[in-house]
Amino acid sequence: MMMKNNPFVGTGVALITPFNDDYSVDYESLRNIVDFTLQNGADFLVALGTTSEAPTLNAEEKVNVVKTVVETAAGRCPILLGMGGNNTAALVENIKNQCFKGIDGILSVVPYYNKPNQRGMAAHFKAVADASPVPVVLYNVPGRVGVNLQAATTVELAKHPNIIAVKEASGNLQQIMEILCDKPADFTVLSGDDGITQPMMALGAKGVISVAANGYPEPFCKMVNLMLEGEEKEALKLHYKVLKMNGLIFADGNPAGIKALMAHRGLCKNVLRLPLVTTSEKVRLDIENECDNLLK
């Protein structure tokens, strides 16, 4: 049996979408962020993930964001495209109509709002994987979608030849360990939580799809690389060094926290589209102070 080829290992950056003061997309800053993350250790990029505020982007903006990311990356790393939905037929149709030039895989979230059971989730993802011309990474994030993709269902889906990995953001280490224990050898588990990336990698995960790496890739990517290299003692030092910041950037919602940090570093404006708003003044100041301490 042919082994799956998974290019999504190490630190993946769930890219933000920077906006101008008039709420238009700031493509120049997006290009700069792509360069910044790649120059500081990112291994792959995620376009149109949750952190991108994709639900507030129109169809033309989504096309232009993806084009900007692909053209700026210019083959320097694999690109994962966020493509999820809670209408399986519509999602399959979108996949069939999507241009995959420069795209190496899709990240597909568990269907939200209509709360399918495990059989429904399995059938949904098999339909997505059958339709996709590129490999599929599952995305389990119960806190956002309202249901949990259980370990047994993930392991079942891992047997599909076009499903290569899962981004696990349940925060449930028992469930994550069950996946790591029972999964096929050629299926990859990625952390979906910045704060537990190092512990998950110690258990067998092969990387992360990260919010943090947008804003402080220097220490974060180094931590992930050290774990991949088996330098766990040094990685653990960095894990604790970024621990406070990893909490602060989610204290007032995502991507509000990471945008506050990135604005402090001059990478983008601190602008979000409704229904999201900027962090409170206290959280912003805490983030800025911790950023200054972290990057000393």
mmCIF file of C-alpha atoms in Angstrom:
data_model
loop_
_atom_site.group_PDB
_atom_site.id
_atom_site.type_symbol
_atom_site.label_atom_id
_atom_site.label_comp_id
_atom_site.label_asym_id
_atom_site.label_seq_id
_atom_site.Cartn_x
_atom_site.Cartn_y
_atom_site.Cartn_z
ATOM 1 C CA MET A 1 0.000 0.000 0.000
ATOM 2 C CA MET A 2 1.377 3.428 -0.971
ATOM 3 C CA MET A 3 2.148 5.717 1.969
ATOM 4 C CA LYS A 4 0.504 9.141 2.022
ATOM 5 C CA ASN A 5 2.728 12.134 1.387
ATOM 6 C CA ASN A 6 2.097 14.854 3.965
ATOM 7 C CA PRO A 7 3.850 18.192 3.412
ATOM 8 C CA PHE A 8 2.125 19.748 6.436
ATOM 9 C CA VAL A 9 4.604 19.130 9.246
ATOM 10 C CA GLY A 10 6.160 21.637 11.640
ATOM 11 C CA THR A 11 4.738 25.128 12.089
ATOM 12 C CA GLY A 12 1.819 26.131 9.911
ATOM 13 C CA VAL A 13 0.633 29.724 10.199
ATOM 14 C CA ALA A 14 -3.122 30.338 10.181
ATOM 15 C CA LEU A 15 -2.736 33.689 8.471
ATOM 16 C CA ILE A 16 -4.691 36.737 9.577
ATOM 17 C CA THR A 17 -6.294 39.021 6.997
ATOM 18 C CA PRO A 18 -4.991 42.546 7.620
ATOM 19 C CA PHE A 19 -7.416 45.403 6.994
ATOM 20 C CA ASN A 20 -6.966 49.094 6.298
ATOM 21 C CA ASP A 21 -8.710 51.736 8.420
ATOM 22 C CA ASP A 22 -11.603 51.704 5.938
ATOM 23 C CA TYR A 23 -11.963 47.906 6.445
ATOM 24 C CA SER A 24 -10.686 47.063 2.954
ATOM 25 C CA VAL A 25 -8.161 44.222 2.714
ATOM 26 C CA ASP A 26 -4.578 45.398 3.158
ATOM 27 C CA TYR A 27 -2.825 43.232 0.577
ATOM 28 C CA GLU A 28 0.550 44.926 1.055
ATOM 29 C CA SER A 29 0.590 43.994 4.746
ATOM 30 C CA LEU A 30 -0.532 40.465 3.861
ATOM 31 C CA ARG A 31 2.464 40.092 1.569
ATOM 32 C CA ASN A 32 4.740 41.404 4.315
ATOM 33 C CA ILE A 33 3.273 38.969 6.854
ATOM 34 C CA VAL A 34 3.825 36.016 4.517
ATOM 35 C CA ASP A 35 7.477 37.038 4.101
ATOM 36 C CA PHE A 36 7.886 37.722 7.822
ATOM 37 C CA THR A 37 6.572 34.328 8.909
ATOM 38 C CA LEU A 38 8.559 32.391 6.309
ATOM 39 C CA GLN A 39 11.758 34.254 7.119
ATOM 40 C CA ASN A 40 11.300 33.402 10.790
ATOM 41 C CA GLY A 41 10.764 29.675 10.563
ATOM 42 C CA ALA A 42 7.234 28.878 9.351
ATOM 43 C CA ASP A 43 7.012 25.586 7.435
ATOM 44 C CA PHE A 44 3.636 26.052 5.727
ATOM 45 C CA LEU A 45 0.829 28.594 5.472
ATOM 46 C CA VAL A 46 -2.940 28.380 5.891
ATOM 47 C CA ALA A 47 -5.067 30.745 3.814
ATOM 48 C CA LEU A 48 -8.715 31.436 4.708
ATOM 49 C CA GLY A 49 -8.681 29.643 8.032
ATOM 50 C CA THR A 50 -10.728 30.823 11.016
ATOM 51 C CA THR A 51 -8.063 33.356 11.974
ATOM 52 C CA SER A 52 -8.412 35.027 8.562
ATOM 53 C CA GLU A 53 -11.945 36.249 9.405
ATOM 54 C CA ALA A 54 -13.016 34.376 6.266
ATOM 55 C CA PRO A 55 -16.751 34.588 7.061
ATOM 56 C CA THR A 56 -16.531 38.375 6.629
ATOM 57 C CA LEU A 57 -14.681 38.259 3.295
ATOM 58 C CA ASN A 58 -16.638 38.402 0.051
ATOM 59 C CA ALA A 59 -15.983 36.022 -2.844
ATOM 60 C CA GLU A 60 -13.683 38.423 -4.703
ATOM 61 C CA GLU A 61 -11.649 39.152 -1.577
ATOM 62 C CA LYS A 62 -11.211 35.443 -0.881
ATOM 63 C CA VAL A 63 -9.871 34.881 -4.387
ATOM 64 C CA ASN A 64 -7.472 37.805 -4.046
ATOM 65 C CA VAL A 65 -6.290 36.761 -0.573
ATOM 66 C CA VAL A 66 -5.456 33.262 -1.806
ATOM 67 C CA LYS A 67 -3.760 34.660 -4.905
ATOM 68 C CA THR A 68 -1.682 37.037 -2.780
ATOM 69 C CA VAL A 69 -0.574 34.282 -0.406
ATOM 70 C CA VAL A 70 0.325 31.861 -3.216
ATOM 71 C CA GLU A 71 2.189 34.466 -5.271
ATOM 72 C CA THR A 72 4.094 35.846 -2.275
ATOM 73 C CA ALA A 73 5.063 32.419 -0.982
ATOM 74 C CA ALA A 74 6.303 31.671 -4.518
ATOM 75 C CA GLY A 75 6.846 27.977 -3.900
ATOM 76 C CA ARG A 76 8.818 28.476 -0.692
ATOM 77 C CA CYS A 77 6.376 26.386 1.346
ATOM 78 C CA PRO A 78 3.211 24.292 1.051
ATOM 79 C CA ILE A 79 -0.135 26.126 1.163
ATOM 80 C CA LEU A 80 -3.236 24.807 2.919
ATOM 81 C CA LEU A 81 -6.589 26.340 1.956
ATOM 82 C CA GLY A 82 -9.491 26.561 4.392
ATOM 83 C CA MET A 83 -12.569 24.984 2.793
ATOM 84 C CA GLY A 84 -15.325 23.925 5.165
ATOM 85 C CA GLY A 85 -19.070 24.161 5.491
ATOM 86 C CA ASN A 86 -22.224 22.666 6.932
ATOM 87 C CA ASN A 87 -23.863 21.921 3.570
ATOM 88 C CA THR A 88 -21.952 18.944 2.192
ATOM 89 C CA ALA A 89 -23.332 19.182 -1.339
ATOM 90 C CA ALA A 90 -22.523 22.895 -1.571
ATOM 91 C CA LEU A 91 -19.005 22.332 -0.223
ATOM 92 C CA VAL A 92 -18.364 19.534 -2.712
ATOM 93 C CA GLU A 93 -19.534 21.849 -5.504
ATOM 94 C CA ASN A 94 -17.234 24.619 -4.227
ATOM 95 C CA ILE A 95 -14.303 22.200 -4.255
ATOM 96 C CA LYS A 96 -15.084 21.200 -7.832
ATOM 97 C CA ASN A 97 -15.118 24.882 -8.874
ATOM 98 C CA GLN A 98 -12.036 25.936 -6.877
ATOM 99 C CA CYS A 99 -8.764 26.778 -8.616
ATOM 100 C CA PHE A 100 -6.071 24.757 -6.856
ATOM 101 C CA LYS A 101 -3.065 26.268 -8.605
ATOM 102 C CA GLY A 102 -0.418 26.666 -5.911
ATOM 103 C CA ILE A 103 -2.581 24.918 -3.290
ATOM 104 C CA ASP A 104 -1.235 21.730 -1.694
ATOM 105 C CA GLY A 105 -4.182 20.722 0.484
ATOM 106 C CA ILE A 106 -7.420 21.833 2.102
ATOM 107 C CA LEU A 107 -8.226 22.300 5.785
ATOM 108 C CA SER A 108 -11.845 21.324 6.355
ATOM 109 C CA VAL A 109 -13.648 22.017 9.602
ATOM 110 C CA VAL A 110 -16.256 19.786 11.242
ATOM 111 C CA PRO A 111 -19.690 21.003 10.050
ATOM 112 C CA TYR A 112 -20.961 23.705 12.377
ATOM 113 C CA TYR A 113 -24.393 24.709 13.713
ATOM 114 C CA ASN A 114 -26.413 21.729 12.447
ATOM 115 C CA LYS A 115 -24.483 19.381 14.805
ATOM 116 C CA PRO A 116 -24.145 16.099 12.881
ATOM 117 C CA ASN A 117 -23.534 12.854 14.754
ATOM 118 C CA GLN A 118 -20.390 10.761 14.232
ATOM 119 C CA ARG A 119 -21.812 8.879 11.223
ATOM 120 C CA GLY A 120 -22.805 12.185 9.657
ATOM 121 C CA MET A 121 -19.342 13.664 10.193
ATOM 122 C CA ALA A 122 -17.694 10.578 8.712
ATOM 123 C CA ALA A 123 -19.942 10.644 5.636
ATOM 124 C CA HIS A 124 -19.373 14.391 5.202
ATOM 125 C CA PHE A 125 -15.592 14.130 5.262
ATOM 126 C CA LYS A 126 -15.510 11.098 2.985
ATOM 127 C CA ALA A 127 -17.533 13.081 0.437
ATOM 128 C CA VAL A 128 -15.128 16.020 0.780
ATOM 129 C CA ALA A 129 -12.067 13.788 0.423
ATOM 130 C CA ASP A 130 -13.536 11.987 -2.606
ATOM 131 C CA ALA A 131 -14.189 15.327 -4.310
ATOM 132 C CA SER A 132 -10.905 17.051 -3.503
ATOM 133 C CA PRO A 133 -8.035 16.931 -6.017
ATOM 134 C CA VAL A 134 -5.609 17.734 -3.168
ATOM 135 C CA PRO A 135 -5.155 16.068 0.234
ATOM 136 C CA VAL A 136 -7.516 16.891 3.104
ATOM 137 C CA VAL A 137 -6.631 17.892 6.663
ATOM 138 C CA LEU A 138 -9.517 17.495 9.111
ATOM 139 C CA TYR A 139 -10.151 20.296 11.603
ATOM 140 C CA ASN A 140 -11.752 19.397 14.929
ATOM 141 C CA VAL A 141 -12.656 22.447 17.032
ATOM 142 C CA PRO A 142 -15.666 21.645 19.257
ATOM 143 C CA GLY A 143 -15.626 25.039 20.937
ATOM 144 C CA ARG A 144 -16.487 26.710 17.635
ATOM 145 C CA VAL A 145 -18.701 24.158 15.892
ATOM 146 C CA GLY A 146 -20.679 22.679 18.775
ATOM 147 C CA VAL A 147 -19.801 19.017 18.220
ATOM 148 C CA ASN A 148 -16.677 16.898 18.686
ATOM 149 C CA LEU A 149 -15.083 14.615 16.104
ATOM 150 C CA GLN A 150 -14.382 11.633 18.348
ATOM 151 C CA ALA A 151 -11.111 9.712 18.268
ATOM 152 C CA ALA A 152 -12.642 6.591 16.722
ATOM 153 C CA THR A 153 -14.189 8.632 13.904
ATOM 154 C CA THR A 154 -10.893 10.400 13.210
ATOM 155 C CA VAL A 155 -9.078 7.064 13.096
ATOM 156 C CA GLU A 156 -11.717 5.684 10.713
ATOM 157 C CA LEU A 157 -11.335 8.708 8.442
ATOM 158 C CA ALA A 158 -7.541 8.411 8.611
ATOM 159 C CA LYS A 159 -7.818 5.249 6.537
ATOM 160 C CA HIS A 160 -9.133 7.261 3.563
ATOM 161 C CA PRO A 161 -6.315 7.642 1.019
ATOM 162 C CA ASN A 162 -6.937 11.383 0.604
ATOM 163 C CA ILE A 163 -7.211 12.309 4.305
ATOM 164 C CA ILE A 164 -3.686 12.899 5.569
ATOM 165 C CA ALA A 165 -3.939 14.709 8.914
ATOM 166 C CA VAL A 166 -6.089 16.266 11.601
ATOM 167 C CA LYS A 167 -5.783 19.656 13.247
ATOM 168 C CA GLU A 168 -6.889 18.739 16.770
ATOM 169 C CA ALA A 169 -8.215 21.729 18.706
ATOM 170 C CA SER A 170 -10.421 19.897 21.181
ATOM 171 C CA GLY A 171 -7.922 20.443 23.987
ATOM 172 C CA ASN A 172 -8.789 16.926 25.161
ATOM 173 C CA LEU A 173 -5.449 15.166 25.663
ATOM 174 C CA GLN A 174 -7.118 11.810 26.376
ATOM 175 C CA GLN A 175 -8.848 11.968 22.984
ATOM 176 C CA ILE A 176 -5.671 13.158 21.261
ATOM 177 C CA MET A 177 -3.656 10.298 22.765
ATOM 178 C CA GLU A 178 -6.259 7.797 21.569
ATOM 179 C CA ILE A 179 -5.875 9.140 18.032
ATOM 180 C CA LEU A 180 -2.081 9.001 18.264
ATOM 181 C CA CYS A 181 -2.260 5.455 19.618
ATOM 182 C CA ASP A 182 -4.669 4.023 17.043
ATOM 183 C CA LYS A 183 -4.040 6.037 13.847
ATOM 184 C CA PRO A 184 -2.343 4.617 10.747
ATOM 185 C CA ALA A 185 1.394 5.325 10.585
ATOM 186 C CA ASP A 186 0.990 7.649 7.600
ATOM 187 C CA PHE A 187 -1.602 9.918 9.256
ATOM 188 C CA THR A 188 -0.416 13.090 10.997
ATOM 189 C CA VAL A 189 -1.775 14.799 14.103
ATOM 190 C CA LEU A 190 -1.251 18.573 14.332
ATOM 191 C CA SER A 191 -1.951 20.744 17.354
ATOM 192 C CA GLY A 192 -4.771 23.239 16.972
ATOM 193 C CA ASP A 193 -3.960 24.943 20.273
ATOM 194 C CA ASP A 194 -0.793 27.038 20.534
ATOM 195 C CA GLY A 195 -0.639 26.622 24.304
ATOM 196 C CA ILE A 196 -0.366 22.814 24.246
ATOM 197 C CA THR A 197 1.711 22.377 21.102
ATOM 198 C CA GLN A 198 4.834 21.261 22.953
ATOM 199 C CA PRO A 199 2.990 18.694 25.136
ATOM 200 C CA MET A 200 1.142 17.361 22.088
ATOM 201 C CA MET A 201 4.396 16.987 20.180
ATOM 202 C CA ALA A 202 5.912 15.179 23.157
ATOM 203 C CA LEU A 203 3.028 12.700 22.794
ATOM 204 C CA GLY A 204 3.592 12.255 19.055
ATOM 205 C CA ALA A 205 2.034 15.165 17.161
ATOM 206 C CA LYS A 206 4.163 16.458 14.279
ATOM 207 C CA GLY A 207 3.500 20.181 14.491
ATOM 208 C CA VAL A 208 0.848 22.847 14.781
ATOM 209 C CA ILE A 209 -1.429 25.122 12.822
ATOM 210 C CA SER A 210 -0.689 28.259 14.768
ATOM 211 C CA VAL A 211 -2.170 31.660 15.477
ATOM 212 C CA ALA A 212 0.868 32.659 17.549
ATOM 213 C CA ALA A 213 3.289 32.237 14.648
ATOM 214 C CA ASN A 214 1.663 35.207 12.884
ATOM 215 C CA GLY A 215 3.021 37.566 15.505
ATOM 216 C CA TYR A 216 6.004 35.971 17.249
ATOM 217 C CA PRO A 217 7.272 33.252 14.913
ATOM 218 C CA GLU A 218 10.866 33.610 16.089
ATOM 219 C CA PRO A 219 10.514 31.763 19.450
ATOM 220 C CA PHE A 220 7.435 29.758 18.511
ATOM 221 C CA CYS A 221 8.779 28.158 15.320
ATOM 222 C CA LYS A 222 12.089 27.477 17.059
ATOM 223 C CA MET A 223 10.233 25.586 19.804
ATOM 224 C CA VAL A 224 8.443 23.419 17.233
ATOM 225 C CA ASN A 225 11.652 22.748 15.304
ATOM 226 C CA LEU A 226 13.459 21.745 18.501
ATOM 227 C CA MET A 227 10.684 19.246 19.250
ATOM 228 C CA LEU A 228 10.967 17.778 15.746
ATOM 229 C CA GLU A 229 14.721 17.457 16.264
ATOM 230 C CA GLY A 230 14.291 15.676 19.610
ATOM 231 C CA GLU A 231 15.716 18.566 21.634
ATOM 232 C CA GLU A 232 12.910 18.413 24.169
ATOM 233 C CA LYS A 233 14.726 20.103 27.058
ATOM 234 C CA GLU A 234 15.468 23.226 25.026
ATOM 235 C CA ALA A 235 11.976 23.193 23.510
ATOM 236 C CA LEU A 236 10.431 23.043 26.968
ATOM 237 C CA LYS A 237 12.274 26.235 27.953
ATOM 238 C CA LEU A 238 10.718 28.030 24.980
ATOM 239 C CA HIS A 239 7.308 26.499 25.734
ATOM 240 C CA TYR A 240 7.345 28.204 29.122
ATOM 241 C CA LYS A 241 8.814 31.394 27.662
ATOM 242 C CA VAL A 242 5.809 31.826 25.322
ATOM 243 C CA LEU A 243 3.247 30.383 27.746
ATOM 244 C CA LYS A 244 1.875 33.706 29.009
ATOM 245 C CA MET A 245 1.639 35.217 25.542
ATOM 246 C CA ASN A 246 -0.068 32.120 24.187
ATOM 247 C CA GLY A 247 -2.805 32.753 26.733
ATOM 248 C CA LEU A 248 -3.004 36.510 26.296
ATOM 249 C CA ILE A 249 -3.609 36.424 22.540
ATOM 250 C CA PHE A 250 -6.823 34.467 23.142
ATOM 251 C CA ALA A 251 -7.955 36.355 26.258
ATOM 252 C CA ASP A 252 -10.300 38.604 24.291
ATOM 253 C CA GLY A 253 -10.984 36.451 21.243
ATOM 254 C CA ASN A 254 -9.172 35.447 18.075
ATOM 255 C CA PRO A 255 -7.865 37.144 15.961
ATOM 256 C CA ALA A 256 -8.374 40.248 18.119
ATOM 257 C CA GLY A 257 -5.442 39.346 20.361
ATOM 258 C CA ILE A 258 -2.961 38.458 17.663
ATOM 259 C CA LYS A 259 -3.890 41.556 15.645
ATOM 260 C CA ALA A 260 -3.221 43.736 18.695
ATOM 261 C CA LEU A 261 0.208 42.157 19.024
ATOM 262 C CA MET A 262 0.961 42.439 15.308
ATOM 263 C CA ALA A 263 -0.102 46.078 15.259
ATOM 264 C CA HIS A 264 2.349 46.673 18.121
ATOM 265 C CA ARG A 265 5.068 45.113 15.972
ATOM 266 C CA GLY A 266 4.100 47.204 12.937
ATOM 267 C CA LEU A 267 2.903 44.242 10.890
ATOM 268 C CA CYS A 268 -0.701 45.371 10.386
ATOM 269 C CA LYS A 269 -3.333 47.792 11.635
ATOM 270 C CA ASN A 270 -5.405 46.818 14.643
ATOM 271 C CA VAL A 271 -8.623 46.564 12.606
ATOM 272 C CA LEU A 272 -11.227 43.768 12.574
ATOM 273 C CA ARG A 273 -14.558 43.415 10.786
ATOM 274 C CA LEU A 274 -17.795 43.101 12.698
ATOM 275 C CA PRO A 275 -19.008 41.101 14.486
ATOM 276 C CA LEU A 276 -15.429 40.965 15.806
ATOM 277 C CA VAL A 277 -13.950 43.991 17.554
ATOM 278 C CA THR A 278 -10.557 44.859 18.997
ATOM 279 C CA THR A 279 -9.440 43.730 22.439
ATOM 280 C CA SER A 280 -10.129 45.737 25.551
ATOM 281 C CA GLU A 281 -7.577 48.396 26.415
ATOM 282 C CA LYS A 282 -6.313 46.324 29.353
ATOM 283 C CA VAL A 283 -5.751 43.205 27.260
ATOM 284 C CA ARG A 284 -4.043 45.253 24.536
ATOM 285 C CA LEU A 285 -1.631 46.779 27.046
ATOM 286 C CA ASP A 286 -0.950 43.377 28.621
ATOM 287 C CA ILE A 287 -0.191 41.957 25.174
ATOM 288 C CA GLU A 288 2.117 44.831 24.280
ATOM 289 C CA ASN A 289 4.020 44.586 27.577
ATOM 290 C CA GLU A 290 4.414 40.836 27.273
ATOM 291 C CA CYS A 291 5.491 41.184 23.631
ATOM 292 C CA ASP A 292 8.268 43.558 24.674
ATOM 293 C CA ASN A 293 9.396 41.096 27.368
ATOM 294 C CA LEU A 294 9.193 38.082 25.059
ATOM 295 C CA LEU A 295 11.263 39.560 22.266
ATOM 296 C CA LYS A 296 14.032 41.084 24.415
#
